[in-house]
Short mmCIF file of C-alpha atoms in Angstrom, two decimals:
data_model
loop_
_atom_site.label_atom_id
_atom_site.label_comp_id
_atom_site.label_asym_id
_atom_site.label_seq_id
_atom_site.Cartn_x
_atom_site.Cartn_y
_atom_site.Cartn_z
CA MET Z 1 92.42 -224.22 -54.51
CA THR Z 2 91.41 -226.97 -52.50
CA THR Z 3 92.33 -230.67 -52.03
CA SER Z 4 89.32 -231.68 -53.70
CA THR Z 5 89.59 -230.25 -57.07
CA LEU Z 6 93.38 -230.82 -57.38
CA PRO Z 7 94.06 -233.22 -60.37
CA ARG Z 8 94.81 -236.69 -59.19
CA ALA Z 9 98.79 -236.23 -60.35
CA ARG Z 10 99.11 -233.30 -57.48
CA TRP Z 11 97.46 -235.67 -54.77
CA SER Z 12 99.89 -236.23 -51.80
CA PRO Z 13 101.04 -239.58 -51.05
CA PHE Z 14 98.68 -238.96 -47.84
CA GLU Z 15 95.72 -237.69 -50.20
CA ARG Z 16 95.79 -240.66 -52.20
CA TYR Z 17 95.61 -243.20 -49.55
CA ARG Z 18 93.53 -241.42 -47.75
CA ARG Z 19 90.91 -241.35 -50.80
CA SER Z 20 91.71 -245.24 -51.29
CA LEU Z 21 90.78 -245.98 -48.17
CA TRP Z 22 87.78 -244.39 -48.15
CA LEU Z 23 86.93 -245.85 -51.86
CA LEU Z 24 86.99 -249.40 -50.41
CA THR Z 25 85.29 -248.77 -47.40
CA SER Z 26 82.42 -247.37 -48.80
CA ARG Z 27 82.27 -250.36 -51.07
CA ASP Z 28 82.51 -252.26 -48.54
CA LEU Z 29 79.76 -250.91 -46.63
CA LYS Z 30 77.51 -250.47 -49.85
CA VAL Z 31 77.53 -254.03 -50.53
CA ARG Z 32 76.62 -255.00 -47.38
CA TYR Z 33 73.89 -253.06 -46.80
CA THR Z 34 72.50 -252.84 -50.53
CA THR Z 35 72.18 -256.66 -50.84
CA SER Z 36 70.21 -257.43 -47.39
CA ALA Z 37 66.91 -256.41 -46.51
CA LEU Z 38 67.58 -255.06 -42.66
CA GLY Z 39 70.91 -253.69 -43.57
CA TYR Z 40 72.19 -251.59 -40.91
CA LEU Z 41 70.21 -253.79 -38.53
CA TRP Z 42 72.62 -256.54 -38.97
CA SER Z 43 75.44 -254.71 -37.39
CA ILE Z 44 73.63 -254.42 -34.12
CA LEU Z 45 71.54 -257.45 -34.15
CA ASP Z 46 74.30 -259.64 -33.15
CA PRO Z 47 75.32 -257.85 -30.51
CA LEU Z 48 71.86 -257.56 -29.13
CA LEU Z 49 70.79 -261.16 -29.24
CA MET Z 50 74.28 -262.03 -27.21
CA ALA Z 51 73.25 -259.21 -24.67
CA ALA Z 52 69.96 -260.51 -24.28
CA ILE Z 53 70.91 -264.13 -24.01
CA TYR Z 54 73.63 -263.35 -21.23
CA TRP Z 55 71.17 -261.04 -19.81
CA PHE Z 56 68.44 -263.62 -19.30
CA VAL Z 57 70.77 -266.51 -18.15
CA PHE Z 58 72.58 -264.40 -15.63
CA VAL Z 59 69.95 -262.21 -14.19
CA LYS Z 60 66.51 -264.16 -14.48
CA ILE Z 61 68.21 -267.60 -14.22
CA PHE Z 62 71.42 -267.04 -11.78
CA ASN Z 63 69.48 -264.14 -10.16
CA ARG Z 64 72.80 -262.07 -10.79
CA ASP Z 65 73.26 -259.03 -8.49
CA VAL Z 66 76.74 -257.47 -8.55
CA PRO Z 67 76.59 -254.11 -6.78
CA GLY Z 68 78.33 -251.40 -9.69
CA GLN Z 69 77.12 -253.57 -12.76
CA GLU Z 70 73.58 -252.56 -12.77
CA PRO Z 71 71.78 -252.28 -15.37
CA TYR Z 72 73.09 -255.33 -16.10
CA ILE Z 73 72.13 -255.31 -19.80
CA VAL Z 74 73.57 -251.84 -20.10
CA PHE Z 75 77.04 -253.28 -18.60
CA LEU Z 76 76.96 -256.00 -21.10
CA MET Z 77 76.10 -254.34 -24.43
CA SER Z 78 78.87 -251.72 -23.62
CA GLY Z 79 81.47 -254.60 -23.52
CA LEU Z 80 79.59 -256.40 -26.39
CA LEU Z 81 79.46 -253.73 -29.05
CA PRO Z 82 83.33 -253.13 -28.95
CA TRP Z 83 83.83 -256.95 -28.86
CA THR Z 84 82.13 -257.10 -32.00
CA TRP Z 85 83.80 -254.31 -34.08
CA PHE Z 86 87.21 -256.37 -33.09
CA ASN Z 87 85.78 -259.80 -33.89
CA GLY Z 88 84.26 -258.67 -37.04
CA ALA Z 89 87.81 -256.71 -38.28
CA ILE Z 90 89.56 -259.23 -37.05
CA SER Z 91 87.93 -262.81 -38.23
CA ALA Z 92 87.64 -260.49 -41.76
CA SER Z 93 91.60 -260.06 -42.11
CA THR Z 94 92.10 -263.96 -42.50
CA SER Z 95 90.80 -263.56 -45.56
CA ALA Z 96 92.22 -260.00 -46.55
CA PHE Z 97 94.44 -261.11 -49.28
CA THR Z 98 93.28 -264.50 -50.03
CA SER Z 99 89.88 -263.21 -50.87
CA GLU Z 100 91.14 -260.43 -53.57
CA GLY Z 101 94.28 -261.67 -55.04
CA LYS Z 102 94.16 -260.36 -58.50
CA LEU Z 103 92.75 -257.07 -57.31
CA ILE Z 104 95.66 -256.65 -55.12
CA ARG Z 105 98.18 -257.58 -56.86
CA SER Z 106 96.94 -255.04 -59.74
CA THR Z 107 97.00 -252.23 -58.06
CA THR Z 108 99.72 -249.66 -56.93
CA ILE Z 109 98.04 -248.36 -53.79
CA PRO Z 110 99.63 -249.01 -50.64
CA ARG Z 111 98.14 -252.79 -49.33
CA THR Z 112 97.90 -252.04 -45.23
CA ILE Z 113 94.81 -250.21 -46.93
CA TRP Z 114 93.29 -253.59 -47.23
CA ILE Z 115 93.52 -254.14 -43.44
CA GLY Z 116 92.62 -250.32 -42.76
CA ARG Z 117 89.17 -250.61 -44.85
CA LEU Z 118 88.05 -253.79 -42.43
CA VAL Z 119 88.97 -252.07 -39.59
CA LEU Z 120 87.43 -248.59 -40.65
CA SER Z 121 84.30 -250.32 -42.03
CA LYS Z 122 83.88 -252.30 -38.95
CA GLY Z 123 84.38 -249.31 -36.70
CA ILE Z 124 81.62 -247.12 -38.69
CA GLU Z 125 79.17 -249.98 -37.74
CA PHE Z 126 80.46 -249.59 -34.33
CA VAL Z 127 79.96 -245.85 -34.26
CA LEU Z 128 76.46 -246.26 -35.62
CA SER Z 129 75.54 -248.52 -32.75
CA ILE Z 130 76.10 -246.19 -30.46
CA PRO Z 131 72.84 -244.36 -30.03
CA VAL Z 132 71.33 -247.95 -29.64
CA LEU Z 133 73.43 -248.32 -26.53
CA ILE Z 134 72.15 -244.84 -25.22
CA VAL Z 135 68.70 -245.67 -25.75
CA PHE Z 136 69.22 -248.90 -23.63
CA ALA Z 137 70.66 -246.70 -21.17
CA LEU Z 138 67.94 -244.21 -20.90
CA ILE Z 139 65.30 -246.88 -21.07
CA PHE Z 140 66.87 -248.75 -17.77
CA GLY Z 141 67.86 -245.49 -15.95
CA ALA Z 142 71.42 -245.68 -16.39
CA PRO Z 143 73.08 -242.42 -16.03
CA VAL Z 144 75.66 -241.02 -18.45
CA HIS Z 145 78.54 -239.67 -16.68
CA TRP Z 146 81.08 -237.18 -18.06
CA GLN Z 147 83.74 -240.19 -18.83
CA ALA Z 148 81.87 -240.50 -21.95
CA VAL Z 149 84.39 -238.50 -23.68
CA LEU Z 150 86.88 -241.12 -23.09
CA TRP Z 151 85.02 -242.91 -25.87
CA ILE Z 152 87.15 -241.16 -28.44
CA PRO Z 153 90.91 -242.27 -26.96
CA ALA Z 154 89.23 -245.68 -26.50
CA ILE Z 155 88.02 -245.97 -30.15
CA ILE Z 156 91.75 -244.70 -31.56
CA LEU Z 157 93.17 -247.25 -29.31
CA GLN Z 158 90.67 -250.29 -30.37
CA ALA Z 159 91.58 -248.91 -34.12
CA ALA Z 160 95.01 -249.23 -33.66
CA LEU Z 161 95.09 -252.25 -31.91
CA THR Z 162 92.85 -254.09 -34.32
CA PHE Z 163 95.15 -252.71 -37.29
CA GLY Z 164 98.43 -254.05 -35.61
CA LEU Z 165 96.84 -257.33 -35.13
CA GLY Z 166 95.69 -257.42 -38.85
CA LEU Z 167 98.75 -256.53 -40.04
CA ILE Z 168 100.49 -259.41 -38.39
CA ILE Z 169 97.71 -262.04 -39.57
CA ALA Z 170 96.58 -261.21 -42.58
CA PRO Z 171 100.00 -261.64 -44.49
CA LEU Z 172 100.52 -264.88 -41.82
CA VAL Z 173 97.53 -266.52 -43.04
CA VAL Z 174 98.40 -266.46 -46.66
CA PHE Z 175 101.48 -268.77 -45.47
CA PHE Z 176 99.30 -270.63 -42.72
CA ARG Z 177 96.46 -271.69 -44.02
CA ASP Z 178 95.27 -273.34 -40.75
CA LEU Z 179 95.86 -269.88 -39.18
CA GLU Z 180 92.53 -268.60 -40.17
CA ARG Z 181 90.67 -271.66 -37.89
CA VAL Z 182 93.45 -271.13 -35.06
CA VAL Z 183 91.91 -267.36 -35.06
CA LYS Z 184 88.74 -268.08 -34.85
CA LEU Z 185 89.72 -270.33 -32.04
CA ILE Z 186 91.66 -267.63 -30.12
CA LEU Z 187 88.87 -265.09 -30.60
CA ARG Z 188 86.47 -267.59 -29.14
CA LEU Z 189 88.55 -267.82 -25.89
CA LEU Z 190 89.24 -264.42 -25.64
CA PHE Z 191 85.74 -263.57 -25.66
CA TYR Z 192 85.86 -265.26 -22.57
CA ALA Z 193 89.19 -264.17 -21.55
CA SER Z 194 87.90 -260.77 -21.68
CA PRO Z 195 86.02 -258.36 -19.47
CA ILE Z 196 82.76 -258.29 -21.58
CA ILE Z 197 80.20 -260.46 -19.71
CA TYR Z 198 81.64 -259.59 -16.27
CA GLY Z 199 84.35 -256.68 -15.25
CA LEU Z 200 87.67 -257.20 -13.94
CA ASN Z 201 86.66 -256.66 -10.44
CA ASP Z 202 84.76 -259.96 -10.55
CA LEU Z 203 88.40 -261.71 -11.15
CA GLU Z 204 89.42 -260.79 -7.17
CA LYS Z 205 88.30 -264.06 -6.18
CA LEU Z 206 90.74 -265.96 -8.50
CA HIS Z 207 93.57 -263.49 -7.43
CA LEU Z 208 93.70 -262.69 -11.81
CA THR Z 209 92.74 -259.17 -11.24
CA PHE Z 210 96.70 -257.56 -11.86
CA TRP Z 211 97.27 -260.56 -14.90
CA GLY Z 212 93.53 -259.46 -16.75
CA ALA Z 213 94.86 -255.97 -17.34
CA PHE Z 214 97.55 -257.67 -19.20
CA ASN Z 215 94.92 -258.13 -22.20
CA PRO Z 216 95.11 -255.24 -24.14
CA LEU Z 217 91.06 -255.13 -24.73
CA SER Z 218 90.57 -254.65 -20.55
CA GLY Z 219 91.93 -251.37 -20.33
CA ILE Z 220 89.81 -250.28 -23.84
CA ILE Z 221 86.58 -251.75 -22.53
CA GLY Z 222 87.09 -250.22 -19.43
CA LEU Z 223 87.29 -246.75 -21.14
CA TYR Z 224 83.78 -247.65 -22.97
CA ARG Z 225 82.14 -248.56 -19.91
CA SER Z 226 83.28 -245.84 -17.71
CA ALA Z 227 80.56 -243.75 -19.32
CA PHE Z 228 77.52 -245.70 -17.16
CA PHE Z 229 80.47 -247.06 -14.69
CA PRO Z 230 82.86 -245.04 -13.61
CA GLN Z 231 84.29 -247.02 -10.77
CA ASP Z 232 85.04 -249.87 -13.66
CA LEU Z 233 87.87 -247.53 -15.20
CA ASN Z 234 91.04 -248.28 -13.52
CA TRP Z 235 94.12 -246.13 -15.75
CA PHE Z 236 96.75 -249.12 -14.61
CA ASP Z 237 94.56 -251.18 -17.27
CA VAL Z 238 94.62 -248.56 -19.67
CA ALA Z 239 97.93 -247.82 -19.76
CA VAL Z 240 98.63 -251.49 -20.11
CA SER Z 241 96.77 -251.68 -23.01
CA ALA Z 242 97.83 -248.45 -24.48
CA GLY Z 243 101.65 -249.70 -24.16
CA LEU Z 244 100.58 -253.20 -25.63
CA THR Z 245 98.59 -251.89 -28.56
CA ALA Z 246 102.00 -250.03 -29.41
CA LEU Z 247 103.96 -253.15 -29.29
CA ILE Z 248 101.39 -254.66 -31.50
CA VAL Z 249 101.14 -252.02 -34.08
CA VAL Z 250 105.04 -251.51 -34.26
CA ALA Z 251 105.41 -255.77 -34.55
CA GLY Z 252 102.56 -255.73 -37.22
CA ILE Z 253 104.67 -252.77 -39.26
CA LEU Z 254 107.53 -255.26 -39.40
CA VAL Z 255 105.78 -258.25 -39.86
CA PHE Z 256 103.93 -256.89 -42.95
CA ARG Z 257 107.26 -255.27 -44.37
CA ARG Z 258 109.06 -258.53 -44.23
CA THR Z 259 106.16 -260.63 -45.95
CA ILE Z 260 104.75 -258.41 -47.94
CA ARG Z 261 106.58 -259.16 -51.61
CA THR Z 262 106.20 -262.94 -50.77
CA VAL Z 263 102.66 -262.60 -50.03
CA LEU Z 264 102.16 -260.82 -53.29
CA LYS Z 265 103.59 -264.01 -55.24
CA GLU Z 266 101.91 -266.39 -53.38
CA ILE Z 267 98.10 -265.05 -53.56
#
């Protein structure tokens, strides 16, 4: 007898968690796409427009010509698409508990699922946008290298990082409502502090290359970019990102466990 044919009472805790997570995630995706005329296109329209704007400003107006970052539109998109996933999930986590308080209180499923479904739904949108990046790479002549296999650990690392931060942010927003606006400001600053419209090597002029590696997104974006720009991969950055991600996940679990009972009373 397979897992799918087992009665609900005999499902393992992991199976219940997995099924509940997928149920909520698929619900989010269906609501998002069925209520919109453009549907899937909205998930890629924002990063495409941002990439077009930055490309026009830096390439056409300022004549940006940096060796190792051409074609620049592919360089941009390989950083903007992961950022869109990260930014969307973190922004949504600020209202993960406050927007559906009654439903969260009335269910017995682990409350971490309400963070996990945001990470997963935004992650699925990111995966669905990958073909668009590949099309741009083909159009502009950016070769795809074997380092494309590193997208797998990059996705795992980014999912863990986003999940860990969500575990910290979601419960704290319940107690400190102003934190929602603070997170938006931090995300805006983090965008320019991350190697998205530039590479870490560009920080050499300011002698900030070493410190730039301590942004956990730096190594992750380097893994993504290595598929098209292998010289952009620095294993020190990746190791730092992995270490910081592990710390953030542990901190997120601790914060979540200490606050969830009070959160359920507040929402």
